[in-house]
Coordinates of C-alpha atoms in Angstrom, one line a residue:
X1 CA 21.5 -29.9 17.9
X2 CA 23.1 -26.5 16.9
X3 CA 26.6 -25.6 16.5
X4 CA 28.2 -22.8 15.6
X5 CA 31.0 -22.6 13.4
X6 CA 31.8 -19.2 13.6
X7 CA 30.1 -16.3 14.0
X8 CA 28.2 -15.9 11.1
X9 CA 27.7 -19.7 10.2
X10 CA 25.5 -22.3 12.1
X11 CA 25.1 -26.1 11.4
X12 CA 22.0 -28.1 13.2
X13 CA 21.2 -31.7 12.8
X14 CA 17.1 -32.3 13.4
X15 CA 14.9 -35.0 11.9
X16 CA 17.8 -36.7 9.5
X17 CA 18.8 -33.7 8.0
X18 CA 21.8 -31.0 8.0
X19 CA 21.1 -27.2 8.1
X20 CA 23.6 -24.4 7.5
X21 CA 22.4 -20.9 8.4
X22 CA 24.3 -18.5 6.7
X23 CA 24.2 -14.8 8.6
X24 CA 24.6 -11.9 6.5
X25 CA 24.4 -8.4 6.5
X26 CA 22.6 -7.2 3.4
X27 CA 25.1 -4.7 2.4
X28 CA 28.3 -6.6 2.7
X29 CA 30.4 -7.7 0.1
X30 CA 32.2 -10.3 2.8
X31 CA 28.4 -11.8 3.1
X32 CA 27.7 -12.0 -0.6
X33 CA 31.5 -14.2 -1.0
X34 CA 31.0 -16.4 1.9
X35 CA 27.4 -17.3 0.0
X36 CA 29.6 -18.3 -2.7
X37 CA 31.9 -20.0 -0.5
X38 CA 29.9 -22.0 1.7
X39 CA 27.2 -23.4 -0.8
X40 CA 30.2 -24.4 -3.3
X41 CA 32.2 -26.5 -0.8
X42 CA 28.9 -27.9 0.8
X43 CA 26.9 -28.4 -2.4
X44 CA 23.6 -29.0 -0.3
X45 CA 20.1 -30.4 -1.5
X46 CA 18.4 -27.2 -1.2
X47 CA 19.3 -23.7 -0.6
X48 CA 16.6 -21.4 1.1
X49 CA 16.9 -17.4 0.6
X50 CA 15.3 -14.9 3.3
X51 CA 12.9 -13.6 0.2
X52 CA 9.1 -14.1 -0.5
X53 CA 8.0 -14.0 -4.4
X54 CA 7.4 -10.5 -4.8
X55 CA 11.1 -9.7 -3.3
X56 CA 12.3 -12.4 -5.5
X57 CA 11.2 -10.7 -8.5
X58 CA 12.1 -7.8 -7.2
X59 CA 15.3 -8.5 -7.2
X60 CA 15.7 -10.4 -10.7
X61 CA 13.3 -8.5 -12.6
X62 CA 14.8 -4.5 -13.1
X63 CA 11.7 -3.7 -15.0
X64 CA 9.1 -3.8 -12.0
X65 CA 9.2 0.2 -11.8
X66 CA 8.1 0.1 -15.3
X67 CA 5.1 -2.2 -15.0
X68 CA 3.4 0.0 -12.2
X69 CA -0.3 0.9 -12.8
X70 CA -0.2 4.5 -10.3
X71 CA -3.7 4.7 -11.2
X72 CA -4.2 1.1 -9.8
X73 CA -2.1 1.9 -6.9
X74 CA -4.0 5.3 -5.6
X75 CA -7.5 3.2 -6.4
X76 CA -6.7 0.2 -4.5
X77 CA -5.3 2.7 -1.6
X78 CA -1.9 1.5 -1.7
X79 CA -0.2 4.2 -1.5
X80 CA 1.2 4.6 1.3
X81 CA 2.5 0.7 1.4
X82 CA 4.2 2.1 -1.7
X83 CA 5.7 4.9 -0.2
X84 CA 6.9 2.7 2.5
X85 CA 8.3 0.4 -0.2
X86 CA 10.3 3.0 -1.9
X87 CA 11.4 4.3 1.8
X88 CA 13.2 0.8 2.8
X89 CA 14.6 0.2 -0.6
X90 CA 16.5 4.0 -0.9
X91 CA 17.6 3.4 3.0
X92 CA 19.3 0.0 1.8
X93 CA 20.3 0.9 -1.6
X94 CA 22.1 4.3 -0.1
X95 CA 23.3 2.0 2.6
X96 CA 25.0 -0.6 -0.4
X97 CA 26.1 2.5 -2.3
X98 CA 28.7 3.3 0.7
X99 CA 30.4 -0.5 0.2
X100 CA 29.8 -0.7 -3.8
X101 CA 27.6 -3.7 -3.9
X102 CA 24.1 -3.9 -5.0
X103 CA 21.6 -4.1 -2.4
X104 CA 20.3 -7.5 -1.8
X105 CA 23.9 -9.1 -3.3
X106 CA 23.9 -12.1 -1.1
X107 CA 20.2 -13.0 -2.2
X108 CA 21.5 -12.6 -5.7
X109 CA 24.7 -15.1 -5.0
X110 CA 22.1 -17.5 -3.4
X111 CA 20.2 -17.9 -6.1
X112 CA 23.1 -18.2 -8.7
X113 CA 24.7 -20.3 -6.7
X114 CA 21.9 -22.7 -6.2
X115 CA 21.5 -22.5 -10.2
X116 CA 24.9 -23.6 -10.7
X117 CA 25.6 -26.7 -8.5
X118 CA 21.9 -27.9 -9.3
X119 CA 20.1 -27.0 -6.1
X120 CA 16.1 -26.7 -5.7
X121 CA 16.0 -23.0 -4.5
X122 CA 13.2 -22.6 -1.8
X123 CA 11.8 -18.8 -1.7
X124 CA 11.4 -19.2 2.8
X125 CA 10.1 -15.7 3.8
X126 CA 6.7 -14.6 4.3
X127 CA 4.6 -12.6 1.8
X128 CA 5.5 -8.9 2.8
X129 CA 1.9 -7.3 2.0
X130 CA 0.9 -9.9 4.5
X131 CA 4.3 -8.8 7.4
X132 CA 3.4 -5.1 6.9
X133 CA -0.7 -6.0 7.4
X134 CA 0.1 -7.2 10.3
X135 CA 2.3 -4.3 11.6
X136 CA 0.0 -1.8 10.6
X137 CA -3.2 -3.6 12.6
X138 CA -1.3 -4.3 15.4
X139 CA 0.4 -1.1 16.3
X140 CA -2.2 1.5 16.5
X141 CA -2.9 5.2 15.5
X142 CA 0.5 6.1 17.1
X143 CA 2.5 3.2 15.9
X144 CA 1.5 4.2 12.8
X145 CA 2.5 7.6 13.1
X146 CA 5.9 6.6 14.6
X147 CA 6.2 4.2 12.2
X148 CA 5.6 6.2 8.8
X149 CA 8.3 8.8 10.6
X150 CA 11.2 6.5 11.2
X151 CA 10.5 4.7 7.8
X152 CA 10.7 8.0 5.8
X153 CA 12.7 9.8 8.4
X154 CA 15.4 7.3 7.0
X155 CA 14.8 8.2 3.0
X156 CA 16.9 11.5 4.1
X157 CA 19.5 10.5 6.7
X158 CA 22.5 11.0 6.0
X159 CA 23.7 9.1 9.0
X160 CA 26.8 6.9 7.3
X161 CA 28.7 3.5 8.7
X162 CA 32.3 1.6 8.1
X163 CA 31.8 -1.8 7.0
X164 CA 33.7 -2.7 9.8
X165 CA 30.7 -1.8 11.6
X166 CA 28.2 -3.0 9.5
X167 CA 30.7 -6.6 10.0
X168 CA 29.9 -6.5 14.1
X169 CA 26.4 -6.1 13.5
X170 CA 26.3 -10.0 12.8
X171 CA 27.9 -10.8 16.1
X172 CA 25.2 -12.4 18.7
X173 CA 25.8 -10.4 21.7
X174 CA 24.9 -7.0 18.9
X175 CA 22.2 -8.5 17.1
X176 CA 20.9 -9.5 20.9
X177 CA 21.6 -6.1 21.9
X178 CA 19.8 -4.0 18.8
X179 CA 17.1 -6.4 19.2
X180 CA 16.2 -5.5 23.1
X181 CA 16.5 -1.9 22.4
X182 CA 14.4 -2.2 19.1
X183 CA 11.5 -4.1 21.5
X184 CA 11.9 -1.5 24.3
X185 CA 11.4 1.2 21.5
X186 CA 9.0 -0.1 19.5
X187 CA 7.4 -3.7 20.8
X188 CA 4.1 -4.3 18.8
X189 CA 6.9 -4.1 15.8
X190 CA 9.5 -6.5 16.7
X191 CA 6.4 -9.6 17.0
X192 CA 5.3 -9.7 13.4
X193 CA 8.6 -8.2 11.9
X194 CA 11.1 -10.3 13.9
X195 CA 9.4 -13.2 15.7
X196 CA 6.6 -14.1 13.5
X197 CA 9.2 -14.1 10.4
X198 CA 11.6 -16.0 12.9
X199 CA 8.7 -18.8 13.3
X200 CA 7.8 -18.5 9.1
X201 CA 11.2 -19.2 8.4
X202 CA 12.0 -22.0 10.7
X203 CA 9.1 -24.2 9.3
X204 CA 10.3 -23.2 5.6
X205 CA 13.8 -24.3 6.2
X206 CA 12.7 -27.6 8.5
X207 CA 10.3 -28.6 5.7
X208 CA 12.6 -27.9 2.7
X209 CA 13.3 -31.2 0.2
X210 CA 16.5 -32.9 0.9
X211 CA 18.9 -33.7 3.3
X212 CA 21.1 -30.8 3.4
X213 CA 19.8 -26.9 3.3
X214 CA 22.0 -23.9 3.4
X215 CA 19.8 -20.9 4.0
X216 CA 20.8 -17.3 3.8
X217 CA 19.4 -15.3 5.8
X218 CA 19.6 -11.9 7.6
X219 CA 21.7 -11.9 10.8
X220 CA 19.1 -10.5 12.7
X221 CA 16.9 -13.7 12.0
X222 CA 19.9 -16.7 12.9
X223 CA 19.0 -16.8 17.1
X224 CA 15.7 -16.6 16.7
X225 CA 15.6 -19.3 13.9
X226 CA 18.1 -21.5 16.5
X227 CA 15.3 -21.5 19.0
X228 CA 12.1 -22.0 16.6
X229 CA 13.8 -24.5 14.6
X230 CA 12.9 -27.1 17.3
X231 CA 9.6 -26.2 17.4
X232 CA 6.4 -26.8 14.7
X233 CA 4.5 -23.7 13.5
X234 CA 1.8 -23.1 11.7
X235 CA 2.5 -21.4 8.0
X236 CA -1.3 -20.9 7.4
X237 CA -2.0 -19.1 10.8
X238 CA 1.1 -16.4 10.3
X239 CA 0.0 -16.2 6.8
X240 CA -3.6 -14.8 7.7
X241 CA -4.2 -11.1 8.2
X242 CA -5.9 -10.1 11.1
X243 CA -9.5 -9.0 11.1
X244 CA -10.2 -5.3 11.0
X245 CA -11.1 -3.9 14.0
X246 CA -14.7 -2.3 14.0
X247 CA -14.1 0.3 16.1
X248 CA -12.0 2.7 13.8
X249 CA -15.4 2.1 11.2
X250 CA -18.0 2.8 13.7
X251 CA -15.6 6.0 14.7
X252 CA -15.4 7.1 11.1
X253 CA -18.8 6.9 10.7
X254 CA -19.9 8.6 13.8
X255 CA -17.6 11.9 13.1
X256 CA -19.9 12.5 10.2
X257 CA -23.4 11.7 11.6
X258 CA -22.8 13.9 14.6
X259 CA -20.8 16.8 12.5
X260 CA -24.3 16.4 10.2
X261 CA -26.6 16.0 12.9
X262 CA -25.3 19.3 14.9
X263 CA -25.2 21.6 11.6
X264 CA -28.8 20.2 10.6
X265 CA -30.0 20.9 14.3
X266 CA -28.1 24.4 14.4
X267 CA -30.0 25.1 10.7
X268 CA -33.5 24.6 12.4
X269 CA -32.8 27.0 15.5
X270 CA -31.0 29.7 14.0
X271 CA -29.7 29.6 9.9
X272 CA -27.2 32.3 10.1
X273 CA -25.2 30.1 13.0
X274 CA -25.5 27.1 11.0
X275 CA -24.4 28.8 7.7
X276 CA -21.4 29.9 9.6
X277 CA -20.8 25.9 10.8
X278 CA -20.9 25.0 7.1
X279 CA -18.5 27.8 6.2
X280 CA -15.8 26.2 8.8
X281 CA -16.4 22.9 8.1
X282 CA -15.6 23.7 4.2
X283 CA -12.8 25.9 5.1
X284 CA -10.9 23.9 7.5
X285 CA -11.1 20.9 5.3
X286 CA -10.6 22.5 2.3
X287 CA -7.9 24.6 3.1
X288 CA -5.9 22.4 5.0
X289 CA -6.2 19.3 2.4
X290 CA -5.2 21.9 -0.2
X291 CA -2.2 23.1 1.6
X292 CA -1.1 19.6 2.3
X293 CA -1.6 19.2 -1.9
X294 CA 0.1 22.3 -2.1
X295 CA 3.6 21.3 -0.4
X296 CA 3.7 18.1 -2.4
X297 CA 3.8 20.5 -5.2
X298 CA 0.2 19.0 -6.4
X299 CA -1.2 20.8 -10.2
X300 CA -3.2 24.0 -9.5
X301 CA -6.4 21.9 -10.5
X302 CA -5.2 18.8 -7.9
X303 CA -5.2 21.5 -5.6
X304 CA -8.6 22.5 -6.4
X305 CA -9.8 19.2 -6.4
X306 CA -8.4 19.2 -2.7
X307 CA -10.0 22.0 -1.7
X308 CA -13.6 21.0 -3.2
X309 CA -13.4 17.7 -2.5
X310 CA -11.9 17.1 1.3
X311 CA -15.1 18.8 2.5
X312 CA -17.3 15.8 1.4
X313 CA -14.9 13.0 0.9
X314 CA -14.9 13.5 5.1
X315 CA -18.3 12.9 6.1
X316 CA -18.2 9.6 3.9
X317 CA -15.3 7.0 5.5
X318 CA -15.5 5.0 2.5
X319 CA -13.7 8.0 0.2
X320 CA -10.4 10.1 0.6
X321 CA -10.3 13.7 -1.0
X322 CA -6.4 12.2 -1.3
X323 CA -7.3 9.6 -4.2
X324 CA -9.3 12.0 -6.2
X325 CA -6.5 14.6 -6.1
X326 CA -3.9 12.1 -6.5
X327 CA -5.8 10.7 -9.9
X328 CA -6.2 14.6 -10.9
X329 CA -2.5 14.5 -10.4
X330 CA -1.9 11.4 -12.3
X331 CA -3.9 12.7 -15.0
X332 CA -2.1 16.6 -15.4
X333 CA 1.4 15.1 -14.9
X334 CA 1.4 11.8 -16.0
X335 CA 4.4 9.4 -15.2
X336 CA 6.3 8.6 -18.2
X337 CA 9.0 5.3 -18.4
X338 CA 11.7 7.8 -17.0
X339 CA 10.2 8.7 -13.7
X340 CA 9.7 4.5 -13.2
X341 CA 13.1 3.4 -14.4
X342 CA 14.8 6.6 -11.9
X343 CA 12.1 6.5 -9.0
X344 CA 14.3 3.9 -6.3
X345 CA 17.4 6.3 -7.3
X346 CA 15.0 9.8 -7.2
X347 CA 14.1 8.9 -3.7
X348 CA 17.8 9.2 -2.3
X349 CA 17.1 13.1 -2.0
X350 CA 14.8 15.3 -0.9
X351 CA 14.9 17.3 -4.5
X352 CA 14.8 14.2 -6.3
X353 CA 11.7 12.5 -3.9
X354 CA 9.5 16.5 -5.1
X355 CA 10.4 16.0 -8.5
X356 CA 9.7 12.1 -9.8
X357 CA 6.3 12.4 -10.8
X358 CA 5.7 9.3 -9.3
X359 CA 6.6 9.6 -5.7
X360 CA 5.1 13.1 -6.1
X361 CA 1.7 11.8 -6.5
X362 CA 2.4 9.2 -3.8
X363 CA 3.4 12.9 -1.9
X364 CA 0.2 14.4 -3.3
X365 CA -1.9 11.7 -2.0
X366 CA -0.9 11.3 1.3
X367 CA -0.7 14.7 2.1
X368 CA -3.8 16.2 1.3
X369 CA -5.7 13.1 2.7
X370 CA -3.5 14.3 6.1
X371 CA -4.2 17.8 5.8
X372 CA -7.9 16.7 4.9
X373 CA -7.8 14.7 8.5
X374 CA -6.7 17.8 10.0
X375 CA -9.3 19.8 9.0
X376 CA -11.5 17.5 9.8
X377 CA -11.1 17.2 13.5
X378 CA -10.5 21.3 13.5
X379 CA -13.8 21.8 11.5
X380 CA -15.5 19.5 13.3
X381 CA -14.7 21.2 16.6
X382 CA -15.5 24.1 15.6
X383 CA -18.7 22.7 14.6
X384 CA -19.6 21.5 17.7
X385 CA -18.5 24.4 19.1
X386 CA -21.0 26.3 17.5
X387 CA -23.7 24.0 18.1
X388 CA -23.3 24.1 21.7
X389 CA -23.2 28.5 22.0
X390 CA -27.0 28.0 20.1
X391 CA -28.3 26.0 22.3

C-alpha cells in the first residue's frame, strides 16, 4: 500500500515493514533539509541512498582526482567513460553552483544523518560502469553519437534555472511529463537509465534490514519505484553486461582485409595505381587523425604519432592510433596534482576543458581516434575506388 504524504514524500507498508521514499532534486537545498528532517523525526532501521560504491566514495573521498592512473585509463580504453564522467559531474556541479550547495548534498545529509541516529546505511543503486555498459550496447552507432553530444553538449551550456523551477521538477505530473518526452527522444536510454535502475532500486529498498527504511532518492526514480516495489527482480540479471555483439568485430575486421586485399590486387596489375592507393590510405588517415590531435592542442610529436600511427592502428581493430598518441601526450605533458585536484572545476569552461592537461589528453585521445575513423572510411573509399578504375 502506498501513500503519499506530500509531494515529495511517500510511505508504503509491504511485507511487515514501513518505507519512506524521500524525492529530491540533487541541487536543492530544500531537498538536503527535509533529508534532515524526515530521518530525525522518523529515526528508521535503515536509510538507503540513490548511490552505488564508486559514487559513494565519490562523494566522501575529495582526493579521487588525485589517485587517477591516466596512463591506466587510456590503456584500459576508458576514456571516453571518463570524459562522460567529468561531463555529468560539471553539468551538476554548475547546476549546484546557481543555488550554493554542493552537488550531491542530500546524499551527503543521508549518510550523516544515518551516522548520527545509528542507522545501517544501505548503498541501493546500481554499479554505474555496469548502467553506462548497458546504455552504450544497447543504443547503437547513432545513440552513441547522440549520446556523447548531449552529454558534452551540456559541459558548455549555459542554459540557467530558478530553484523554484528546479522545486516543480519533483511534482508527478513533471517528472511524468520529462519522462515521456525523454523516451520519445531517446527510448533505448530511458530502459537501463530509468527503468532498469527503477527495478535495482526497488529490490535494494524491499530487501534492506529492518522494519523501517527511509530512502533518498532522485525524484525521477519515486513512480517508478511505487510500481516495482510490488514486484520481485532479479539484482544478478540487471547487474550483468550484455554480450558484445559480433557483428561490429567481424565489420572491423573486414574493412582491413578488403582495404588490403584491393591494394595487394591493385599492386599485381599495375604498381603505380596501387602506390597511389597506399599514398591515400596514409594520407587520409594520417592527416585527418592528426588534425583531430591537432584541435585538442596534442604535442607536435603526439601529433606525429597521429599522423604515423592512424595509418596502421586502422587495419588492426584491436589498436587505436588514439591510445598511442594519448600516452605520447601523457608522456610530453604530464598531469601533475594541480590539473587532478582542479579537473571537475576546469571542465566548467571551454578554456579551462583545452587547458587541464588531463581532460586534454582525454581531448587528445578521442579525437584523433575520430579523425583516424574518418580517414578511414575516406581512404578506404578511395581505395576501392581505385581498385575498381584498374580493373
Amino acid at each position: 500500500m502506498a501513500e503519499d504524504i506530500n509531494d515529495t514524500i511517500t510511505r508504503i507498508e509491504i511485507n511487515d515493514k514501513e518505507l519512506i521514499l524521500i524525492g529530491t532534486a540533487h541541487v536543492s537545498k530544500h531537498s538536503a533539509e527535509q533529508v534532515k528532517e524526515v530521518i530525525e523525526q522518523e529515526q528508521p532501521d535503515t536509510v538507503c541512498i540513490e548511490l552505488d560504491e564508486q559514487r559513494y566514495q565519490s562523494i566522501t573521498d575529495g582526493n579521487k582526482w588525485k589517485e587517477m592512473d591516466i596512463f591506466k585509463v587510456i590503456k584500459e580504453k576508458k576514456a571516453t567513460l571518463l570524459l562522460m564522467n567529468l561531463a555529468i559531474s560539471s553539468f551538476q556541479k554548475r547546476m549546484a553552483s546557481q543555488f550554493d550547495i554542493s552537488p550531491g548534498q542530500e546524499m551527503i545529509q543521508g549518510i550523516e544523518s544515518a551516522k548520527e541516529i545509528g542507522a545501517e546505511l544501505v548503498l541501493a543503486d546500481r554499479d554505474i560502469q555496469i548502467t553506462f555498459s548497458r546504455i552504450w550496447r544497447g543504443i547503437g552507432l547513432k545513440g552513441k553519437a547522440m549520446l556523447l553530444m548531449q552529454v558534452i553538449g551540456g559541459i558548455f551550456s549555459k542554459e540557467t534555472i530558478t530553484e523554484e523551477e528546479l522545486e516543480k521538477m519533483k511534482s508527478q505530473d513533471m517528472i511524468n511529463s520529462m519522462l515521456l518526452e525523454f523516451t520519445d527522444s531517446f527510448p533505448r536510454l530511458k530502459k537501463p537509465l530509468i527503468d532498469e535502475r527503477d527495478q535495482y532500486l526497488a529490490q535494494k529498498i524491499k530487501r534492506a534490514p529492518g522494519n523501517k527504511i527511509v530512502a533518498v532518492l532522485g525524484a525521477a526514480h519515486v513512480p517508478g519505484i511505487k510500481r516495482e516495489i510490488q514486484k520481485d527482480h532479479d539484482l544478478t540479471a540487471l547487474r550483468q553486461v550484455p554480450p558484445k555483439s559480433n557483428w561490429p568485430k567481424i565489420i572491423g575486421w573486414s574493412i582491413p582485409v578488403l582495404i588490403l586485399a584491393a591494394i595487394a590486387y591493385t599492386f599485381m596489375s599495375n604498381p603505380s595505381a596501387g602506390w597511389q592507393q597506399t599514398l591515400s590510405w596514409i594520407i587520409w588517415n594520417g592527416s585527418l587523425s592528426a588534425l583531430g590531435a591537432l584541435i585538442a592542442w596534442a604535442h607536435p610529436l603526439a601529433i606525429l604519432t597521429a599522423f604515423v600511427a592512424a595509418p596502421l592502428t586502422s587495419l588492426n581493430p584491436l589498436l587505436a592510433a588514439g591510445w598511442f598518441v594519448g600516452i605520447v601526450q601523457a608522456t610530453m605533458k604530464r598531469p601533475n596534482v594541480a590539473d587532478f585536484e582542479s579537473l571537475s572545476t576546469d571542465v566548467f569552461s571551454v578554456k579551462g576543458f583545452w587547458q587541464n592537461k588531463v581532460s586534454r589528453i582525454l581531448l587528445v585521445v578521442i579525437l584523433a581516434n575520430l579523425g583516424s575513423s574518418i580517414g578511414t572510411f575516406i581512404g578506404g573509399a578511395d581505395v576501392i575506388r581505385l581498385f575498381f578504375n584498374n580493373l
